[in-house]
Coordinates of C-alpha atoms in Angstrom, one line a residue:
Chain A
M350 CA 181.8 209.3 48.3
A351 CA 181.5 213.3 49.8
R352 CA 180.1 215.3 48.3
L353 CA 180.5 218.8 49.1
Y354 CA 177.8 221.9 47.7
H355 CA 179.9 224.9 47.2
V356 CA 180.2 228.3 45.2
P357 CA 184.1 228.4 43.5
L358 CA 185.3 231.7 45.0
S359 CA 184.0 231.8 48.9
P360 CA 187.4 231.3 51.1
F361 CA 184.6 229.7 53.3
C362 CA 184.4 226.7 51.4
R363 CA 188.1 227.1 49.7
K364 CA 189.2 226.1 53.0
V365 CA 187.1 222.7 53.5
R366 CA 188.7 221.4 50.2
L367 CA 191.6 222.3 50.5
S368 CA 191.8 220.6 53.6
L369 CA 190.5 217.4 52.0
A370 CA 192.7 217.6 49.9
E371 CA 195.7 217.9 51.7
K372 CA 194.0 214.8 53.9
K373 CA 193.7 213.2 50.0
I374 CA 189.5 212.9 50.2
E375 CA 187.9 212.5 47.5
V376 CA 184.6 215.1 47.0
E377 CA 182.3 214.7 44.3
L378 CA 181.7 219.0 44.2
V379 CA 178.1 220.7 43.5
E380 CA 178.2 224.2 43.0
E381 CA 175.0 225.7 44.7
R382 CA 172.4 228.9 44.3
Y383 CA 172.5 229.3 48.3
W384 CA 171.4 233.1 47.0
E385 CA 168.1 231.4 45.3
A386 CA 167.1 229.7 48.8
D387 CA 166.2 226.5 46.4
P388 CA 163.8 224.2 49.2
D389 CA 165.6 221.3 48.8
F390 CA 168.9 223.4 49.9
L391 CA 167.3 224.8 52.5
R392 CA 166.7 221.6 54.1
R393 CA 169.9 220.5 53.6
N394 CA 171.1 223.6 55.5
P395 CA 168.8 226.2 57.1
A396 CA 170.8 228.7 58.2
S397 CA 171.1 228.9 54.2
K398 CA 174.7 228.6 53.5
V399 CA 177.8 227.4 51.6
P400 CA 179.5 226.0 52.1
V401 CA 176.9 222.1 52.7
I402 CA 179.4 218.6 52.8
R403 CA 177.7 215.8 52.6
L404 CA 180.3 213.5 54.7
D405 CA 180.2 209.9 56.7
G406 CA 176.8 209.7 56.4
K407 CA 175.6 213.5 57.1
L408 CA 174.7 216.4 56.3
L409 CA 177.7 219.0 58.2
T410 CA 177.5 222.4 57.7
E411 CA 180.1 225.7 59.3
S412 CA 183.2 225.9 57.8
A413 CA 185.0 226.2 61.4
A414 CA 183.3 223.1 63.3
I415 CA 183.4 221.3 59.5
C416 CA 187.9 221.3 59.1
E417 CA 187.9 220.0 63.2
Y418 CA 186.1 217.8 62.6
I419 CA 187.6 216.0 58.9
E420 CA 190.9 217.0 61.7
E421 CA 189.3 214.9 64.5
T422 CA 187.9 212.0 61.8
R423 CA 191.3 211.9 59.8
P424 CA 194.4 213.3 62.0
T425 CA 196.8 212.0 59.3
P426 CA 198.5 214.2 58.1
A427 CA 198.1 217.1 60.8
L428 CA 196.8 220.4 60.2
M429 CA 196.5 220.7 64.1
P430 CA 199.6 221.4 66.4
D431 CA 199.6 219.4 68.8
T432 CA 199.9 221.4 71.7
P433 CA 196.7 223.6 73.3
E434 CA 198.9 226.8 72.9
A435 CA 200.0 225.5 69.5
R436 CA 196.4 225.3 68.6
Y437 CA 194.7 227.9 70.2
E438 CA 197.0 230.3 67.9
V439 CA 195.5 228.6 64.9
R440 CA 192.3 229.0 65.8
R441 CA 192.9 232.6 67.0
L442 CA 194.2 233.2 63.0
I443 CA 191.0 231.4 61.6
G444 CA 189.3 233.3 63.6
W445 CA 191.6 237.0 62.3
F446 CA 191.1 235.9 59.1
D447 CA 187.2 234.4 58.9
D448 CA 185.9 236.6 60.8
K449 CA 188.2 240.6 60.7
F450 CA 189.6 240.1 56.9
H451 CA 186.7 238.3 55.7
H452 CA 184.5 241.1 57.1
E453 CA 187.3 244.3 55.8
V454 CA 188.4 242.4 52.9
T455 CA 186.5 239.9 51.3
A456 CA 183.0 241.3 51.5
N457 CA 184.4 244.4 50.9
L458 CA 186.5 243.4 47.6
L459 CA 185.1 239.6 46.5
Y460 CA 181.5 240.2 47.5
E461 CA 180.9 243.8 45.9
R462 CA 182.9 242.8 42.7
V463 CA 181.7 239.2 42.3
N464 CA 179.1 238.3 43.8
K465 CA 176.3 241.0 43.9
K466 CA 177.4 240.6 40.4
I467 CA 175.9 237.1 40.5
T468 CA 173.2 237.5 42.5
G469 CA 171.9 240.5 40.7
Q470 CA 172.2 243.2 43.8
G471 CA 173.3 245.5 41.0
Y472 CA 176.9 247.2 41.3
P473 CA 180.4 247.6 43.3
D474 CA 179.4 250.5 46.0
S475 CA 183.1 252.6 45.6
G476 CA 183.6 253.4 49.3
N477 CA 183.5 249.9 50.8
I478 CA 185.8 249.0 47.7
K479 CA 188.4 252.1 48.6
A480 CA 188.0 250.7 52.1
G481 CA 188.4 246.7 51.8
A482 CA 191.3 247.6 49.3
K483 CA 193.1 250.1 52.2
A484 CA 192.7 247.3 54.8
I485 CA 194.0 244.6 52.9
K486 CA 197.2 245.9 53.2
Y487 CA 197.2 246.1 56.8
H488 CA 196.5 242.2 57.0
I489 CA 199.2 241.8 54.1
D490 CA 201.6 244.0 57.0
Y491 CA 200.7 241.7 59.7
M492 CA 201.2 238.3 57.7
A493 CA 204.6 239.8 57.2
W494 CA 205.0 240.0 60.8
L495 CA 204.0 236.6 62.0
L496 CA 205.9 235.1 59.0
D497 CA 209.2 236.7 59.7
R498 CA 209.3 235.1 63.0
R499 CA 207.7 231.5 61.8
R500 CA 207.6 229.1 58.8
W501 CA 204.2 229.1 58.8
L502 CA 201.5 231.2 60.3
A503 CA 200.6 229.6 63.6
G504 CA 204.2 227.9 63.8
D505 CA 206.6 226.0 62.7
M506 CA 204.7 224.1 60.7
M507 CA 202.0 224.0 57.7
T508 CA 198.3 224.1 59.4
L509 CA 194.3 225.4 59.2
A510 CA 195.3 229.1 59.8
D511 CA 197.3 228.7 56.7
F512 CA 194.7 227.6 54.8
A513 CA 192.1 230.1 55.8
A514 CA 194.4 232.9 54.7
A515 CA 195.0 231.2 51.8
A516 CA 191.3 230.8 50.8
H517 CA 190.6 234.3 50.7
L518 CA 193.9 235.5 49.2
S519 CA 193.5 233.6 46.5
A520 CA 190.1 234.4 45.9
L521 CA 190.8 237.5 46.1
D522 CA 193.7 236.6 43.8
Y523 CA 190.9 235.6 41.2
I524 CA 189.5 239.6 41.0
S525 CA 193.6 240.6 40.9
D526 CA 193.6 242.3 44.2
V527 CA 196.0 241.4 46.1
D528 CA 199.7 242.9 45.6
W529 CA 202.4 240.2 45.8
N530 CA 205.1 242.7 45.5
R531 CA 203.5 244.6 49.9
Q532 CA 205.8 241.7 51.6
S533 CA 207.8 239.5 50.2
V534 CA 208.0 237.3 52.8
V535 CA 204.3 236.8 52.2
K536 CA 204.6 236.2 48.5
D537 CA 207.3 233.1 49.4
W538 CA 204.4 231.9 51.7
Y539 CA 201.6 232.2 48.9
A540 CA 204.4 230.4 46.7
K541 CA 205.0 227.2 49.1
I542 CA 201.1 227.1 50.0
K543 CA 199.9 227.7 46.1
S544 CA 202.7 224.9 44.7
R545 CA 201.0 221.4 46.9
P546 CA 198.7 219.4 44.8
A547 CA 195.7 220.1 47.2
F548 CA 195.9 223.9 45.5
R549 CA 195.7 222.4 41.9
S550 CA 191.6 222.0 42.1
I551 CA 191.4 225.4 43.7
L552 CA 193.7 227.1 40.6
A553 CA 191.2 226.0 38.1
D554 CA 187.8 227.1 39.5
Q555 CA 186.3 229.6 36.6
V556 CA 184.0 232.0 37.6
P557 CA 182.0 232.8 34.0
G558 CA 182.0 236.9 33.3
F559 CA 185.2 236.8 35.4
R560 CA 188.4 235.8 33.8
P561 CA 191.5 235.7 36.3
P562 CA 194.8 236.9 35.6
P563 CA 197.6 235.3 34.1
H564 CA 199.8 235.0 37.2
Y565 CA 196.4 233.5 39.6
T566 CA 197.1 230.1 38.0
D567 CA 201.3 230.3 37.8
L568 CA 203.3 228.7 40.4
D569 CA 205.6 230.8 40.0
F570 CA 204.3 234.8 39.9
Chain B
M637 CA 195.1 235.1 88.7
A638 CA 193.1 235.9 85.2
R639 CA 192.3 239.3 83.9
L640 CA 189.2 239.1 81.7
Y641 CA 189.0 242.6 79.9
H642 CA 186.2 243.0 78.4
V643 CA 182.7 245.0 78.6
P644 CA 179.1 244.3 80.0
L645 CA 176.9 243.6 77.5
S646 CA 178.9 241.3 74.6
P647 CA 177.8 238.3 74.2
F648 CA 181.3 236.4 73.2
C649 CA 182.4 238.2 76.4
R650 CA 180.0 236.7 78.7
K651 CA 180.4 233.2 76.8
V652 CA 184.1 233.5 77.8
R653 CA 183.2 234.9 81.3
L654 CA 180.7 231.5 81.6
S655 CA 183.4 229.1 81.0
L656 CA 185.9 230.5 83.2
A657 CA 183.0 230.5 85.9
E658 CA 182.0 226.8 84.8
K659 CA 184.9 226.0 85.5
K660 CA 186.1 227.6 88.5
I661 CA 189.0 229.8 87.0
E662 CA 188.3 232.8 89.4
V663 CA 189.0 236.0 87.3
E664 CA 188.8 239.3 87.3
L665 CA 186.9 241.7 85.1
V666 CA 188.2 245.3 83.4
E667 CA 185.8 247.2 81.9
E668 CA 187.8 247.6 79.0
R669 CA 186.5 251.2 76.4
Y670 CA 187.9 249.3 73.2
W671 CA 186.2 252.0 70.3
E672 CA 188.1 254.2 72.1
A673 CA 191.9 252.9 70.3
D674 CA 193.6 252.9 74.0
P675 CA 197.1 251.8 72.7
D676 CA 197.8 250.1 75.4
F677 CA 194.3 247.8 74.3
L678 CA 196.1 247.5 70.8
R679 CA 199.3 245.6 72.3
R680 CA 197.2 243.7 73.7
N681 CA 195.4 242.9 70.3
P682 CA 195.3 243.6 67.2
A683 CA 191.8 243.0 66.0
S684 CA 190.9 245.9 68.7
K685 CA 188.3 243.7 70.3
V686 CA 187.1 241.9 73.3
P687 CA 187.7 239.6 74.6
V688 CA 190.7 239.4 75.8
I689 CA 192.1 237.4 78.3
R690 CA 195.8 237.0 80.4
L691 CA 195.9 233.3 81.2
D692 CA 198.6 230.9 81.4
G693 CA 200.8 234.3 81.5
K694 CA 199.3 234.5 78.4
L695 CA 197.5 237.1 76.2
L696 CA 194.3 235.5 74.2
T697 CA 191.8 236.8 71.5
E698 CA 188.9 235.7 69.7
S699 CA 186.1 233.5 72.0
A700 CA 186.3 230.9 69.7
A701 CA 190.0 229.7 70.3
I702 CA 189.7 231.0 73.9
C703 CA 187.3 228.9 74.6
E704 CA 188.3 225.3 73.3
Y705 CA 191.7 226.6 75.1
I706 CA 190.5 226.6 77.7
E707 CA 188.4 223.4 78.0
E708 CA 191.5 221.2 76.3
T709 CA 194.3 223.3 79.1
R710 CA 190.7 222.5 82.3
P711 CA 189.1 219.2 81.2
T712 CA 186.8 219.1 84.0
P713 CA 183.8 219.8 84.7
A714 CA 183.9 219.4 80.4
L715 CA 181.8 221.7 77.4
M716 CA 182.5 220.2 75.7
P717 CA 181.9 215.8 74.8
D718 CA 183.4 212.9 73.9
T719 CA 183.1 212.3 70.1
P720 CA 183.9 213.5 67.0
E721 CA 180.4 213.7 65.4
A722 CA 179.2 215.4 69.2
R723 CA 181.8 217.5 69.2
Y724 CA 181.4 218.7 65.6
E725 CA 177.8 219.6 66.7
V726 CA 178.8 221.6 68.9
R727 CA 181.2 223.5 67.2
R728 CA 178.4 224.1 64.2
L729 CA 176.1 225.9 67.1
I730 CA 178.7 227.7 68.5
G731 CA 179.3 229.0 64.8
W732 CA 175.3 230.2 64.5
F733 CA 175.0 231.8 67.8
D734 CA 178.0 233.7 66.9
D735 CA 177.9 234.7 63.7
K736 CA 174.5 234.2 61.6
F737 CA 171.6 235.3 65.4
H738 CA 174.9 237.6 65.9
H739 CA 175.0 239.4 62.6
E740 CA 170.8 238.9 62.1
V741 CA 170.4 239.8 65.3
T742 CA 172.5 240.5 68.7
A743 CA 174.1 243.5 66.0
N744 CA 170.6 244.6 64.7
L745 CA 168.5 245.5 69.0
L746 CA 172.6 245.4 70.8
Y747 CA 174.5 247.6 69.4
E748 CA 171.9 249.0 67.5
R749 CA 170.0 250.4 71.1
V750 CA 172.9 250.3 73.4
N751 CA 176.7 250.0 71.4
K752 CA 175.4 252.9 68.9
K753 CA 174.7 255.3 72.5
I754 CA 177.9 254.3 74.0
T755 CA 180.2 255.0 71.6
G756 CA 178.2 257.8 70.1
Q757 CA 177.4 256.9 66.9
G758 CA 173.5 258.6 67.0
Y759 CA 170.7 256.7 67.1
P760 CA 168.8 253.3 66.5
D761 CA 167.7 252.0 62.7
S762 CA 164.1 251.7 63.2
G763 CA 164.6 249.1 59.5
N764 CA 167.8 247.5 61.7
I765 CA 165.1 246.9 64.7
K766 CA 163.1 245.9 62.6
A767 CA 165.0 243.6 61.1
G768 CA 166.4 241.9 64.3
A769 CA 162.8 241.2 65.9
K770 CA 161.5 239.3 63.0
A771 CA 164.7 237.3 62.7
I772 CA 164.6 236.7 67.1
K773 CA 161.4 235.3 66.3
Y774 CA 163.1 232.8 64.1
H775 CA 165.4 231.7 66.0
I776 CA 164.0 231.6 68.8
D777 CA 161.3 228.3 66.7
Y778 CA 164.8 227.0 65.5
M779 CA 165.9 227.1 69.6
A780 CA 162.9 225.0 70.3
W781 CA 163.2 222.7 67.0
L782 CA 166.6 222.0 68.8
L783 CA 165.3 221.6 72.5
D784 CA 161.6 219.1 71.2
R785 CA 164.2 216.6 70.6
R786 CA 167.6 216.9 72.9
R787 CA 167.7 218.2 77.1
W788 CA 170.3 220.6 76.0
L789 CA 170.9 222.7 72.4
A790 CA 173.1 220.4 71.0
G791 CA 172.6 217.5 72.5
D792 CA 172.6 215.6 76.3
M793 CA 174.5 217.3 77.6
M794 CA 176.2 220.7 78.9
T795 CA 178.1 222.7 76.6
L796 CA 179.7 225.5 75.0
A797 CA 177.3 225.8 72.2
D798 CA 174.1 226.9 75.1
F799 CA 177.1 229.2 77.3
A800 CA 177.5 230.9 74.0
A801 CA 173.8 231.5 72.8
A802 CA 172.8 232.4 76.8
A803 CA 175.5 235.0 76.0
H804 CA 173.8 236.3 73.2
L805 CA 170.2 235.9 74.5
S806 CA 171.7 236.7 77.7
A807 CA 171.9 240.4 76.4
L808 CA 168.9 240.9 74.2
D809 CA 166.9 239.7 77.6
Y810 CA 168.9 243.4 79.2
I811 CA 167.2 244.9 76.6
S812 CA 163.9 243.5 76.9
D813 CA 164.2 242.2 73.5
V814 CA 163.4 238.6 74.4
D815 CA 160.3 237.3 74.3
W816 CA 160.6 234.0 77.1
N817 CA 156.5 232.9 76.3
R818 CA 157.3 232.3 71.7
Q819 CA 158.4 228.8 73.2
S820 CA 158.4 227.0 76.5
V821 CA 161.1 225.1 75.6
V822 CA 163.3 228.3 75.2
K823 CA 162.2 229.5 78.3
D824 CA 162.4 227.0 80.3
W825 CA 166.2 225.9 78.4
Y826 CA 166.9 229.8 79.7
A827 CA 165.5 229.1 83.1
K828 CA 168.0 225.8 84.1
I829 CA 170.9 227.7 81.9
K830 CA 170.0 230.9 84.7
S831 CA 169.9 229.2 88.3
R832 CA 173.5 228.4 87.8
P833 CA 176.0 229.8 90.2
A834 CA 178.2 230.1 86.8
F835 CA 175.2 233.2 85.4
R836 CA 175.7 235.3 88.6
S837 CA 178.2 237.4 87.7
I838 CA 176.6 238.0 84.2
L839 CA 173.4 238.9 86.0
A840 CA 175.0 241.2 88.1
D841 CA 175.9 243.8 85.0
Q842 CA 175.1 247.2 84.9
V843 CA 175.4 249.4 81.8
P844 CA 175.2 253.3 82.8
G845 CA 171.8 254.9 80.5
F846 CA 170.0 250.8 80.5
R847 CA 167.9 249.3 83.4
P848 CA 167.7 245.9 83.2
P849 CA 163.6 244.6 83.4
P850 CA 162.5 243.4 86.7
H851 CA 162.5 239.3 85.4
Y852 CA 166.5 239.6 83.8
T853 CA 167.3 238.9 87.1
D854 CA 164.7 236.7 88.5
L855 CA 165.6 233.6 88.0
D856 CA 162.0 232.5 87.9
F857 CA 161.0 234.5 84.8

């Protein structure tokens, strides 16, 4: 069985978990306190970050590379479209969420509020929180712009781009940082993806010291 | 003809330029002062970053997605290997350089010394410079560890992973931040890649106010 070293609210780990679950690949989850730089963990991944997955007898790191590998070795159900143009759009959006959204939103909100506390780095910086709260509005509007034109973020099928976005938003939703009333088309998209069986394990996560809002697990939020 | 909006020392732009040149795709280079957020540029790329490329009648952004698109639409000469396992390793290393190396080294050295001055953001932070100078040693040692076992970074063929690494190192070499005497196997690898015709346009870059060291363009450095 596959084994995933992860932390529950990491959007990069959640993206991999969603991909595994959608493809019905059973996985054992192991929580990894990566910031403690345990020598065993560093041996598994010299980059000392999560996710790290043991799959097909190998240890794999870097969530984008892991998801492409899973897609190539387990192509059904497909999470990447057929044409180079459509695959480009999926990869562009994965880059958008895992780089731009991550730095502008996730780092400013989730890492300030949760990671700093868990890793003993002190209190949230209110300037960063404010920057993140401002930036997420712009990103939700950009998602709405896309979803006004397409069924899913990258086109007419659900892809890894939707999982990348949902991974970030679900982690931010756990700490009540997503205003679902801002754009109904984004809320509808999230309701669709949240109701998939692949989402169940993510919605069951509990982080000690942080209680999610009641709507977090509610499929009719 | 393709048109690339770029800045000369951006490692992400250099990676795309190397990929285009290796595949003999002619490209017109347009320098883009992305930090001035010109409305025309923002229309081309709402993420307001470079590279942006006009290719096949479309505007493409995000260097990783662009390189995969070029690879899928122009597969010869191949810059990605055949098997999912080998492709995983290429993508893992692209992630390593464009995320970890970028944040630990390129941002601390190149952005402090060059980008801050060009974009009018003041003086380099000596703490960041020190952190970058320390981190690059560890990364060069990691590259040596890989190259002791393989002809190229990701295996026995030259791939996008080599271009990702060479793009960062060449930009840092322009400002004399690479100690080529640290690991001879890394120097030998860079000499091989630097002597490719694809590297010529990169070595011809000039950034006003910054003069590269004499060895920068020397193939026998």
